[in-house]
């Protein structure tokens, strides 16, 4: 009788598999179904915070991690993203889609790079969730749990 071991999937790998099934992998920037410029496994280049659309704050650093510290977005890439921000801010996802789809961005990524970007996002979401629940438990409840 032989014993076989089954590899236990991690949350990140299960989530990546789910996203891959719905988003798929794209090496180039494209507009997703909401007009948001996206690359890899659903890595959005723009984000909405409250009512405001913006270029993702971590985009430059994330791409520098992938391509090296000397990498920067081209002026044309930044201009295109800014136009897409304006279109999305106006609620016009069709215009944002046209803006993104008509521009050839200065970079593409590999599947490995897409996995790295995906992992960055999962880590950020986990941190945001943990930060949101800081102080959720009262001091009294915490000390009560510690006594058990």
Short mmCIF file of C-alpha atoms in Angstrom, two decimals:
data_model
loop_
_atom_site.label_atom_id
_atom_site.label_comp_id
_atom_site.label_asym_id
_atom_site.label_seq_id
_atom_site.Cartn_x
_atom_site.Cartn_y
_atom_site.Cartn_z
CA UNK A 1 0.00 0.00 0.00
CA UNK A 2 1.47 3.33 -1.03
CA UNK A 3 0.72 6.71 0.43
CA UNK A 4 0.22 9.60 -1.91
CA UNK A 5 0.28 13.23 -0.94
CA UNK A 6 -2.01 15.82 -2.42
CA UNK A 7 -0.62 19.32 -2.74
CA UNK A 8 -2.67 21.78 -0.74
CA UNK A 9 -3.55 24.85 -2.75
CA UNK A 10 -2.90 28.26 -1.27
CA UNK A 11 -5.50 30.99 -1.17
CA UNK A 12 -3.46 32.98 -3.72
CA UNK A 13 -3.31 30.05 -6.14
CA UNK A 14 -7.05 29.37 -5.84
CA UNK A 15 -7.83 33.05 -6.35
CA UNK A 16 -5.42 33.26 -9.31
CA UNK A 17 -7.09 30.21 -10.87
CA UNK A 18 -10.52 31.81 -10.41
CA UNK A 19 -9.39 35.16 -11.89
CA UNK A 20 -7.58 33.41 -14.74
CA UNK A 21 -10.81 31.61 -15.57
CA UNK A 22 -12.80 34.83 -15.72
CA UNK A 23 -10.21 37.38 -16.86
CA UNK A 24 -7.60 35.25 -18.59
CA UNK A 25 -4.03 36.38 -19.18
CA UNK A 26 -3.20 39.31 -21.45
CA UNK A 27 0.40 40.40 -21.98
CA UNK A 28 -0.67 43.80 -23.26
CA UNK A 29 -2.79 46.58 -21.77
CA UNK A 30 -6.47 46.27 -22.67
CA UNK A 31 -9.74 47.79 -21.50
CA UNK A 32 -11.73 45.40 -19.32
CA UNK A 33 -15.53 45.21 -19.47
CA UNK A 34 -15.77 48.40 -17.40
CA UNK A 35 -13.33 50.37 -19.58
CA UNK A 36 -10.52 50.09 -17.01
CA UNK A 37 -7.03 49.63 -18.47
CA UNK A 38 -5.83 46.24 -17.28
CA UNK A 39 -2.90 43.89 -17.89
CA UNK A 40 -1.88 40.38 -16.93
CA UNK A 41 -4.42 38.62 -14.71
CA UNK A 42 -6.75 41.55 -14.10
CA UNK A 43 -4.16 44.04 -12.79
CA UNK A 44 -5.94 47.41 -13.12
CA UNK A 45 -3.82 50.43 -14.01
CA UNK A 46 -6.49 52.81 -12.75
CA UNK A 47 -8.38 52.69 -9.46
CA UNK A 48 -11.43 54.37 -8.03
CA UNK A 49 -11.15 55.70 -4.50
CA UNK A 50 -14.46 57.10 -3.34
CA UNK A 51 -15.80 59.02 -6.32
CA UNK A 52 -12.40 59.71 -7.89
CA UNK A 53 -10.62 57.74 -10.62
CA UNK A 54 -6.80 57.91 -10.59
CA UNK A 55 -3.77 56.21 -12.01
CA UNK A 56 -2.89 53.47 -9.52
CA UNK A 57 -0.55 54.95 -6.93
CA UNK A 58 1.65 51.84 -6.93
CA UNK A 59 1.79 51.45 -10.73
CA UNK A 60 5.23 53.00 -11.29
CA UNK A 61 6.83 51.04 -8.44
CA UNK A 62 5.17 47.80 -9.47
CA UNK A 63 6.39 48.14 -13.05
CA UNK A 64 9.86 49.11 -11.87
CA UNK A 65 9.94 45.92 -9.82
CA UNK A 66 9.09 43.95 -12.99
CA UNK A 67 11.27 45.83 -15.51
CA UNK A 68 14.00 47.33 -13.33
CA UNK A 69 14.46 50.60 -11.51
CA UNK A 70 15.18 52.54 -14.71
CA UNK A 71 11.75 51.83 -16.17
CA UNK A 72 9.15 54.55 -16.50
CA UNK A 73 5.93 54.87 -18.41
CA UNK A 74 6.19 56.83 -21.64
CA UNK A 75 4.64 60.28 -21.84
CA UNK A 76 2.13 58.83 -24.32
CA UNK A 77 1.21 56.04 -21.87
CA UNK A 78 0.63 58.58 -19.08
CA UNK A 79 -1.39 60.85 -21.38
CA UNK A 80 -3.56 57.88 -22.44
CA UNK A 81 -4.15 56.81 -18.85
CA UNK A 82 -5.03 60.41 -17.91
CA UNK A 83 -7.58 60.59 -20.75
CA UNK A 84 -9.05 57.27 -19.57
CA UNK A 85 -9.27 58.64 -16.01
CA UNK A 86 -11.20 61.66 -17.33
CA UNK A 87 -13.57 59.45 -19.35
CA UNK A 88 -14.24 57.12 -16.41
CA UNK A 89 -14.68 60.11 -14.11
CA UNK A 90 -17.41 61.31 -16.51
CA UNK A 91 -18.99 57.85 -16.39
CA UNK A 92 -18.15 57.12 -20.01
CA UNK A 93 -16.68 53.62 -20.10
CA UNK A 94 -17.14 53.36 -23.91
CA UNK A 95 -14.87 56.38 -24.39
CA UNK A 96 -12.36 55.00 -21.88
CA UNK A 97 -12.38 51.68 -23.76
CA UNK A 98 -11.78 53.41 -27.10
CA UNK A 99 -8.94 55.47 -25.62
CA UNK A 100 -7.20 52.39 -24.20
CA UNK A 101 -7.80 50.14 -27.20
CA UNK A 102 -6.51 52.75 -29.68
CA UNK A 103 -3.16 53.19 -27.88
CA UNK A 104 -0.25 50.79 -28.08
CA UNK A 105 1.40 50.90 -24.67
CA UNK A 106 5.19 50.90 -24.39
CA UNK A 107 5.34 47.64 -22.43
CA UNK A 108 4.03 44.07 -22.30
CA UNK A 109 4.43 41.55 -19.51
CA UNK A 110 5.11 37.84 -19.25
CA UNK A 111 2.88 35.39 -17.37
CA UNK A 112 5.44 35.28 -14.56
CA UNK A 113 5.35 39.08 -14.27
CA UNK A 114 1.55 38.94 -14.30
CA UNK A 115 1.66 36.49 -11.40
CA UNK A 116 3.92 38.86 -9.47
CA UNK A 117 1.55 41.79 -10.07
CA UNK A 118 -1.38 39.60 -9.07
CA UNK A 119 0.38 38.58 -5.85
CA UNK A 120 1.14 42.25 -5.07
CA UNK A 121 -2.58 43.03 -5.34
CA UNK A 122 -3.66 40.07 -3.21
CA UNK A 123 -1.14 41.09 -0.53
CA UNK A 124 -2.41 44.69 -0.61
CA UNK A 125 -6.01 43.55 -0.26
CA UNK A 126 -5.11 41.29 2.67
CA UNK A 127 -3.30 44.17 4.39
CA UNK A 128 -6.26 46.51 3.75
CA UNK A 129 -8.66 43.99 5.28
CA UNK A 130 -6.45 43.52 8.34
CA UNK A 131 -6.05 47.29 8.73
CA UNK A 132 -9.81 47.73 8.51
CA UNK A 133 -10.34 45.38 11.43
CA UNK A 134 -7.63 46.82 13.68
CA UNK A 135 -9.21 47.80 16.94
CA UNK A 136 -12.34 45.83 16.07
CA UNK A 137 -12.10 43.96 19.32
CA UNK A 138 -12.38 46.02 22.43
CA UNK A 139 -9.67 45.97 25.07
CA UNK A 140 -12.09 44.16 27.36
CA UNK A 141 -12.83 41.46 24.78
CA UNK A 142 -9.12 41.02 24.01
CA UNK A 143 -8.20 40.54 27.67
CA UNK A 144 -11.13 38.16 28.06
CA UNK A 145 -9.82 36.05 25.16
CA UNK A 146 -6.31 36.07 26.59
CA UNK A 147 -7.53 34.72 29.94
CA UNK A 148 -8.99 31.59 28.30
#
